[in-house]
XYZ file of N, CA and C in Angstrom:
525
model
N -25.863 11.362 26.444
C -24.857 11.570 25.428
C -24.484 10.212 24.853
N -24.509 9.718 23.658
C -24.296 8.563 23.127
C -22.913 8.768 22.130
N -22.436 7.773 22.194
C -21.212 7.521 21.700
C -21.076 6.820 20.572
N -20.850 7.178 19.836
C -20.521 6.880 18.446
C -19.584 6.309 17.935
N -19.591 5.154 17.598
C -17.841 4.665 17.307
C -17.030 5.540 15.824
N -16.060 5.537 16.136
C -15.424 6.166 15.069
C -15.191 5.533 13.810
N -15.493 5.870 12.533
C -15.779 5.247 11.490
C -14.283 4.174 11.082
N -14.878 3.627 10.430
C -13.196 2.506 10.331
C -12.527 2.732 9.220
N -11.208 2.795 9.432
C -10.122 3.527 8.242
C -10.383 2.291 7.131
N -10.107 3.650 5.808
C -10.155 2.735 5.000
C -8.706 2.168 4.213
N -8.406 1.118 3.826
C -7.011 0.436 2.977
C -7.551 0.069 2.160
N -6.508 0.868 1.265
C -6.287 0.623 0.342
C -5.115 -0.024 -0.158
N -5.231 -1.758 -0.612
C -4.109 -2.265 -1.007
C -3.568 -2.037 -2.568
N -2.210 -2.076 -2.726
C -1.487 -1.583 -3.956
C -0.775 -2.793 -4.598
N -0.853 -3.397 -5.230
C 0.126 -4.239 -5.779
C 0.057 -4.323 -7.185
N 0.964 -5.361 -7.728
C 1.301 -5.501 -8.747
C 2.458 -6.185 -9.301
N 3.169 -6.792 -10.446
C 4.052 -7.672 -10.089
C 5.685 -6.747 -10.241
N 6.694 -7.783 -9.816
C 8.011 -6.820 -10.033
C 8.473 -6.039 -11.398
N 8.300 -4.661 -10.874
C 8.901 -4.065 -11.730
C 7.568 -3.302 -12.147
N 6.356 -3.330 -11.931
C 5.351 -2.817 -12.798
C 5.391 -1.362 -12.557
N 5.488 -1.045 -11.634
C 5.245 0.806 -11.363
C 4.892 0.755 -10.174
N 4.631 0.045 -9.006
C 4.310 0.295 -8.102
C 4.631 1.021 -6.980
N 5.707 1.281 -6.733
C 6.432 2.210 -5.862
C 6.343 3.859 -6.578
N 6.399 3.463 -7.910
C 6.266 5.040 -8.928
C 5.102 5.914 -8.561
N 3.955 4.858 -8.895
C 2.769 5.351 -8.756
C 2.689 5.736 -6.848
N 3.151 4.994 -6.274
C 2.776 5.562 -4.723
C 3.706 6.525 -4.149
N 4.466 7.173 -4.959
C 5.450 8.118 -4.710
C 4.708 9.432 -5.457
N 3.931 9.160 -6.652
C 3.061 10.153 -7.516
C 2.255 10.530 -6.357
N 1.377 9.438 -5.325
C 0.493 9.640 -5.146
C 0.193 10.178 -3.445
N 1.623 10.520 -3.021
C 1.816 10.740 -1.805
C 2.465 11.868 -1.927
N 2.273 12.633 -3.188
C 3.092 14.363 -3.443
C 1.329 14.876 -3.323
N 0.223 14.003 -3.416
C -1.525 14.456 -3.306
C -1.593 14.992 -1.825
N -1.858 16.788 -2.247
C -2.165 17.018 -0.469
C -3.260 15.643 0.012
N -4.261 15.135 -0.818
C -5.442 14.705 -0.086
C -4.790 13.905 0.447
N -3.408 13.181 0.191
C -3.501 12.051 1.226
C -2.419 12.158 2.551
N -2.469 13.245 2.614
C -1.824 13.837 4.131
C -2.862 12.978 5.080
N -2.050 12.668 6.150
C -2.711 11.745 7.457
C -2.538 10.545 6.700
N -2.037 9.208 5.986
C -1.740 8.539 5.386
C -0.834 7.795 5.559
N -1.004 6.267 6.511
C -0.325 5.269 6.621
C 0.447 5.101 5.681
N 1.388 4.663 4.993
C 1.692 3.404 4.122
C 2.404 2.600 4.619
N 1.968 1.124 4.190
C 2.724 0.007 4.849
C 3.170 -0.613 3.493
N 4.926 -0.596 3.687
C 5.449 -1.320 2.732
C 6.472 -2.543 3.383
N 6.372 -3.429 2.718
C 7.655 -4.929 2.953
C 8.850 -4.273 3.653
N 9.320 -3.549 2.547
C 10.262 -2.689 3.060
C 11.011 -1.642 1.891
N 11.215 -0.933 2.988
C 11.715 0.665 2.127
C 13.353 0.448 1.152
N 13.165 -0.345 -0.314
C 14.197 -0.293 -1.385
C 14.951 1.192 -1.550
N 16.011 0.846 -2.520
C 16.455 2.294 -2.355
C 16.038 3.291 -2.993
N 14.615 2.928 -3.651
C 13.924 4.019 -4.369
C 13.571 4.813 -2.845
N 13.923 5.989 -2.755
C 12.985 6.809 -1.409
C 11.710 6.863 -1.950
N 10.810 7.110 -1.041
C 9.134 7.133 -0.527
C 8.725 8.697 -0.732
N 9.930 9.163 -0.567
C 9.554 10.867 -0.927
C 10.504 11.467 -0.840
N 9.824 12.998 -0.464
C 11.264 14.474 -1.679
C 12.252 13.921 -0.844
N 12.284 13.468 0.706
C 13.345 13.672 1.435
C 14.223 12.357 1.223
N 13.875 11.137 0.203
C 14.327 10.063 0.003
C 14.968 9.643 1.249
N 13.683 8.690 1.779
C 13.470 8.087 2.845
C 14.485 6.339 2.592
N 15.118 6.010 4.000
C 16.039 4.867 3.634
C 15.734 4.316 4.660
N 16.285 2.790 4.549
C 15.914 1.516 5.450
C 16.559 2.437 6.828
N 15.405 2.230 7.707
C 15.379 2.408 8.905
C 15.314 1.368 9.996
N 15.385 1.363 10.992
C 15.255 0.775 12.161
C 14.104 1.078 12.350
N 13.430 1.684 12.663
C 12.306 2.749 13.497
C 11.525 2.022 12.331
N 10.113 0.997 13.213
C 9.515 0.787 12.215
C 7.907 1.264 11.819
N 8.496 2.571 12.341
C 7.491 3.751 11.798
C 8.340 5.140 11.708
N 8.001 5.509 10.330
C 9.299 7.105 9.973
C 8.092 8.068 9.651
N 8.000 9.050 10.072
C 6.666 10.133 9.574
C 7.637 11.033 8.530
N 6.835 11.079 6.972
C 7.292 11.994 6.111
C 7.132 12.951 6.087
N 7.768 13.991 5.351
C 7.364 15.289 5.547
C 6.580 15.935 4.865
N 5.350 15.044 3.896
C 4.177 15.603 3.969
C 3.314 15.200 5.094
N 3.328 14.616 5.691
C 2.738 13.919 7.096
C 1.919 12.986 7.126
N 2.671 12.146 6.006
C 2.089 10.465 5.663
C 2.949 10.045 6.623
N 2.100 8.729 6.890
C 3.406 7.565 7.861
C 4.034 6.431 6.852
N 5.108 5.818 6.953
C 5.684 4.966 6.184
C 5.859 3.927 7.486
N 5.535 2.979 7.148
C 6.190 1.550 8.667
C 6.689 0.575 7.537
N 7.142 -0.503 7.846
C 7.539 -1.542 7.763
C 6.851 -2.928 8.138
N 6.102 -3.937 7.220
C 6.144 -5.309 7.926
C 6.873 -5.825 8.748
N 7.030 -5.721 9.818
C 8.152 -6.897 10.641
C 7.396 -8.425 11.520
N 6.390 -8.332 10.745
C 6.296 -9.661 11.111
C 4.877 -10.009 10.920
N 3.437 -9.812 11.103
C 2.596 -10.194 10.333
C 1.666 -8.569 10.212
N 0.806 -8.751 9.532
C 0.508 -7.384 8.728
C -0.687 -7.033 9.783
N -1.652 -8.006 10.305
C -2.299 -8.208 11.474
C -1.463 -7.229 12.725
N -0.386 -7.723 13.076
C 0.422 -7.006 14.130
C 0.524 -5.594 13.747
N 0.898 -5.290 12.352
C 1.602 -3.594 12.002
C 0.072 -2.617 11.965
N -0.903 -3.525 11.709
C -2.292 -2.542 11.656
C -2.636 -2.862 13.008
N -2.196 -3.090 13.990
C -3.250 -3.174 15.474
C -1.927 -2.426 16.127
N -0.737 -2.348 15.566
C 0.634 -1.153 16.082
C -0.191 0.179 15.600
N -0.605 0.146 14.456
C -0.428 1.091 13.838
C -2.008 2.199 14.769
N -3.252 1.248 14.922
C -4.342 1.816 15.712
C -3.705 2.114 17.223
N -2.779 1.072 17.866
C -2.699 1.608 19.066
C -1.954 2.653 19.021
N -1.711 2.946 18.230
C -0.705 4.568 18.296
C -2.009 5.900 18.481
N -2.928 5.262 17.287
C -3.341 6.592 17.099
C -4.553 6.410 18.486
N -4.786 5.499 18.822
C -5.582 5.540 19.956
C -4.809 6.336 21.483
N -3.698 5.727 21.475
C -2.716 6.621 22.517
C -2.020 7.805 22.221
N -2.616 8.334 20.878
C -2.216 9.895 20.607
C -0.378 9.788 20.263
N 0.174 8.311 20.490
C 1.595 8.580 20.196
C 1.414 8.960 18.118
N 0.820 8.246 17.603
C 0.692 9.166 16.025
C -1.123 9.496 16.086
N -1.141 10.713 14.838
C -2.042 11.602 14.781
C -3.139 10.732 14.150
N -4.355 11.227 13.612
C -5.374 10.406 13.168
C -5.231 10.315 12.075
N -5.505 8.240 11.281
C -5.519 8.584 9.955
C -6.547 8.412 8.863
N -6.420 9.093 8.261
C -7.553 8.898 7.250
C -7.093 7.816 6.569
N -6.572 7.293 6.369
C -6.286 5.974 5.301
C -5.494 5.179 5.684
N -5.140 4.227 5.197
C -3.962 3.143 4.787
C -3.811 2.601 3.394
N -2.567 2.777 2.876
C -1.888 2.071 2.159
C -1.331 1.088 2.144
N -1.441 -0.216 1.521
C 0.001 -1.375 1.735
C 0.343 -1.417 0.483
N 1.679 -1.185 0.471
C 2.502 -2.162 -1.071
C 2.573 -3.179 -0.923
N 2.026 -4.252 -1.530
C 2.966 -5.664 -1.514
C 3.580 -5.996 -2.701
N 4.745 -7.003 -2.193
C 5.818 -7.175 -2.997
C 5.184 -7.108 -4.416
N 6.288 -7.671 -5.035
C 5.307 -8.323 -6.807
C 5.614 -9.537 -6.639
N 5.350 -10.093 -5.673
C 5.655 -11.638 -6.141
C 4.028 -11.969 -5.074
N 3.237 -11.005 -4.606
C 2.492 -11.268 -3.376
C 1.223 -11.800 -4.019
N 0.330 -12.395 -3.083
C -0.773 -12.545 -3.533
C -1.629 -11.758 -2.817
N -2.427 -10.751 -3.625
C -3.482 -10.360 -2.439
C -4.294 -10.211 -1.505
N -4.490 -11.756 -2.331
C -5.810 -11.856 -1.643
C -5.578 -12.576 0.026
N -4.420 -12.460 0.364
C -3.729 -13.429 1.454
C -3.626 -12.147 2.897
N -3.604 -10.582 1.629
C -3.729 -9.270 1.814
C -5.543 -8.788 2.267
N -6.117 -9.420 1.705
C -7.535 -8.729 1.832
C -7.491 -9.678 3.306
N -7.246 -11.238 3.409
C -7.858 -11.931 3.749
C -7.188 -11.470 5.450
N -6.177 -10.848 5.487
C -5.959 -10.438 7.009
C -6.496 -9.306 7.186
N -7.342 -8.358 6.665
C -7.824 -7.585 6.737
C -9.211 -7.875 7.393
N -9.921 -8.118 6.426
C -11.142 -8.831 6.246
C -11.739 -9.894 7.668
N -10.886 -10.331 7.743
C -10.856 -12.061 8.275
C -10.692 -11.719 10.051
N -9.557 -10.865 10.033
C -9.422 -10.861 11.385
C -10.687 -9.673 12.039
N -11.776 -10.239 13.135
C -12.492 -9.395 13.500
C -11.687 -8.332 14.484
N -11.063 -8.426 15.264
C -9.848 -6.986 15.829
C -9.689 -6.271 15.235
N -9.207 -6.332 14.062
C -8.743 -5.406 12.581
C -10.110 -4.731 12.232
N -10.388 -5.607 11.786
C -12.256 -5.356 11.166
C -12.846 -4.400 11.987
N -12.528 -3.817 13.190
C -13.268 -3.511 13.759
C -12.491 -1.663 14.051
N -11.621 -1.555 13.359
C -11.266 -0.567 12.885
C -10.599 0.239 11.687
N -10.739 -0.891 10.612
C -10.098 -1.145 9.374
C -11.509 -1.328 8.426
N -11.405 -0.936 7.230
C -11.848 -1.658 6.150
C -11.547 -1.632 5.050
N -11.380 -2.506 4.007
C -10.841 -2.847 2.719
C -11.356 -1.956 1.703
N -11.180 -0.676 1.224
C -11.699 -0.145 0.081
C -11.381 -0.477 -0.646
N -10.420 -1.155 -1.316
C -10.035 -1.414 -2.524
C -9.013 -2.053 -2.896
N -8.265 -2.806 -4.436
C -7.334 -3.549 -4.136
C -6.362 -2.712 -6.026
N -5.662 -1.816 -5.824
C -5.323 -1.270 -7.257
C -4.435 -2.385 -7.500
N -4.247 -2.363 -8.658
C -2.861 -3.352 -9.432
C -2.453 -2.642 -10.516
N -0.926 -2.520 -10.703
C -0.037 -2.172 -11.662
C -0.323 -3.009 -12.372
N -0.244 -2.679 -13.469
C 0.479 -3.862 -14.797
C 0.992 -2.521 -15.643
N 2.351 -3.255 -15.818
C 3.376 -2.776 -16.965
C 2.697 -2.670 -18.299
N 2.462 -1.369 -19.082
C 1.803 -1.564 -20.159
C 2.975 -2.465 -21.308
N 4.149 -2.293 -21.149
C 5.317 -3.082 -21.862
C 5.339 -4.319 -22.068
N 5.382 -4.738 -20.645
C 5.419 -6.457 -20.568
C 4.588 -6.876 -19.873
N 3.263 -6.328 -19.482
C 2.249 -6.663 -18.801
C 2.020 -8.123 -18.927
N 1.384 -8.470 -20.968
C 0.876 -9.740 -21.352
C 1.524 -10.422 -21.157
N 2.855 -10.582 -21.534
C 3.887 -11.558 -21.539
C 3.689 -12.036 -20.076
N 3.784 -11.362 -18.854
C 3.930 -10.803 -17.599
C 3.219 -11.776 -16.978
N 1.346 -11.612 -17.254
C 0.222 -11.762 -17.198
C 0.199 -13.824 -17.812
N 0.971 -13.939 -18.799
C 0.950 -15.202 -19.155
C 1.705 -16.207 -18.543
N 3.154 -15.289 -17.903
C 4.093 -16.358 -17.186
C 4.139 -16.557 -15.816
N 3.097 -16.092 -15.100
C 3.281 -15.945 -13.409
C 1.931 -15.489 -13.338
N 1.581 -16.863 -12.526
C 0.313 -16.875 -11.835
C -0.031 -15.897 -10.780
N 1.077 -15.371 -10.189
C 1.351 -14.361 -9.052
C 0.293 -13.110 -9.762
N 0.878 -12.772 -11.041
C 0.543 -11.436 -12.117
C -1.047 -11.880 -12.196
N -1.226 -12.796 -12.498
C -2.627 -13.358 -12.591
C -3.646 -13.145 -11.365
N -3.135 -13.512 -10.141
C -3.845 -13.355 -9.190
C -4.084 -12.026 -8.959
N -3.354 -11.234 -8.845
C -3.401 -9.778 -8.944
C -4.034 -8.786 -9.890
N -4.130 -9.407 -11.159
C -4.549 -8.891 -11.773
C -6.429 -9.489 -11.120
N -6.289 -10.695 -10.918
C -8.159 -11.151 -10.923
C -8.844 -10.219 -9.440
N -7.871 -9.962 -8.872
C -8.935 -9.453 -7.640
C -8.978 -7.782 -7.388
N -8.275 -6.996 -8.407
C -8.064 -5.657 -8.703
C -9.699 -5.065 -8.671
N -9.596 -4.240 -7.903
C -10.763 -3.109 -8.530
C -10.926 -2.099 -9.202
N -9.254 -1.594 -9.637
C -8.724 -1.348 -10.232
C -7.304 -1.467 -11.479
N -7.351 -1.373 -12.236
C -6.148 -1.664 -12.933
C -5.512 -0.606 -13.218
N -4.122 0.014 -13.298
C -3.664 1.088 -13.598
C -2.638 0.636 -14.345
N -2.409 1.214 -15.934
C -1.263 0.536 -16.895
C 0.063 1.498 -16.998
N 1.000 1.233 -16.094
C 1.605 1.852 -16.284
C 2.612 1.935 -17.520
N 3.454 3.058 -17.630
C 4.512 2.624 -18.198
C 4.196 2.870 -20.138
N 2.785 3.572 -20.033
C 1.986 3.803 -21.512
C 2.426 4.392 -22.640
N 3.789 5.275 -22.043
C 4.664 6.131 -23.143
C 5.299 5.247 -23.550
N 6.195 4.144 -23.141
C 7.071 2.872 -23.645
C 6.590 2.449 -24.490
N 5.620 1.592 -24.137
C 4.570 0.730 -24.736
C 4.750 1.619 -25.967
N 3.929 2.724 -26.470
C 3.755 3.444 -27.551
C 4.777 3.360 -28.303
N 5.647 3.954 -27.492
C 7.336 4.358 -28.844
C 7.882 2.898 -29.186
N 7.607 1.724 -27.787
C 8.058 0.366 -28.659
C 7.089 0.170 -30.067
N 5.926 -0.029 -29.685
C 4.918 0.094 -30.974
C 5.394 0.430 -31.927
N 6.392 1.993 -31.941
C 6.504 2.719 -33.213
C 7.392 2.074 -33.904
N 8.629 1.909 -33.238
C 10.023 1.007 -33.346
C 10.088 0.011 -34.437
């Protein structure tokens, strides 16, 4: 009987700079049955709630929602919250997940994000980087994009771009 290692979750990192949509879009995107079983790791829980049940700064730095995504908290390096986050599901204290999410701030750089992913072989060895989305504000994206290198970095290592905010943009246009 040969043993098979279990395939390595995939993260997906989210960023974008302050204010772009980023919490919007991961609140859209956690009402998706598909992403039931679903880490997300955010800095920390603002008073926008995470979902229907508008989720608030906790202690507990893991809260299970009630679609049966997980929400945790950074408390101290992101390395630590993803090797918390496997020993759970390895000791059956949380269920198996198909994914991970991280928000990082808007002031973050990602690639500081890929690079603890990536970099650390522990992690690596049950983790892998699918992808890196980025907000940009369709409003003040350029402006955004021109004054903060932060917006810049984020924007260069995206594999995705998602513009939020496209109805504004328009009706300012019309204005």
């Amino acid at each position: 009987m040969s043993m098979t290692p279990n395939p390595a979750i995939p993260i997906t990192v989210l960023t974008g700079f302050l204010g772009s949509g980023k919490t919007t879009l991961l609140k859209r995107l956690l009402d998706d049955p598909a992403l039931t079983d679903t880490a997300v790791i955010i800095n920390e829980f603002g008073e926008v709630g995470i979902d229907h049940l508008l989720v608030e700064s906790s202690d507990d730095s893991i809260i299970e929602l009630s679609d049966g995504c997980l929400c945790c908290t950074v408390r101290g390096e992101l390395v630590d919250t993803l090797a918390m986050l496997m020993d759970g599901v390895q000791t059956g204290r949380i269920k198996p997940l198909k994914r991970v999410v991280i928000e990082t701030t808007g002031l973050a750089d990602p690639a500081l994000v890929m690079q603890s992913v990536m970099g650390n072989p522990v992690i690596a060895q049950d983790f892998e980087l699918d992808g890196v989305v980025t907000v940009v504000d369709a409003v003040n994206g350029l402006s955004t994009l021109d004054n903060h290198v932060e917006a810049r970095k984020q924007a260069a290592v995206a594999d995705r771009l998602i513009l939020a905010k496209a109805s504004l943009a328009d009706a300012a246009a019309i204005a």
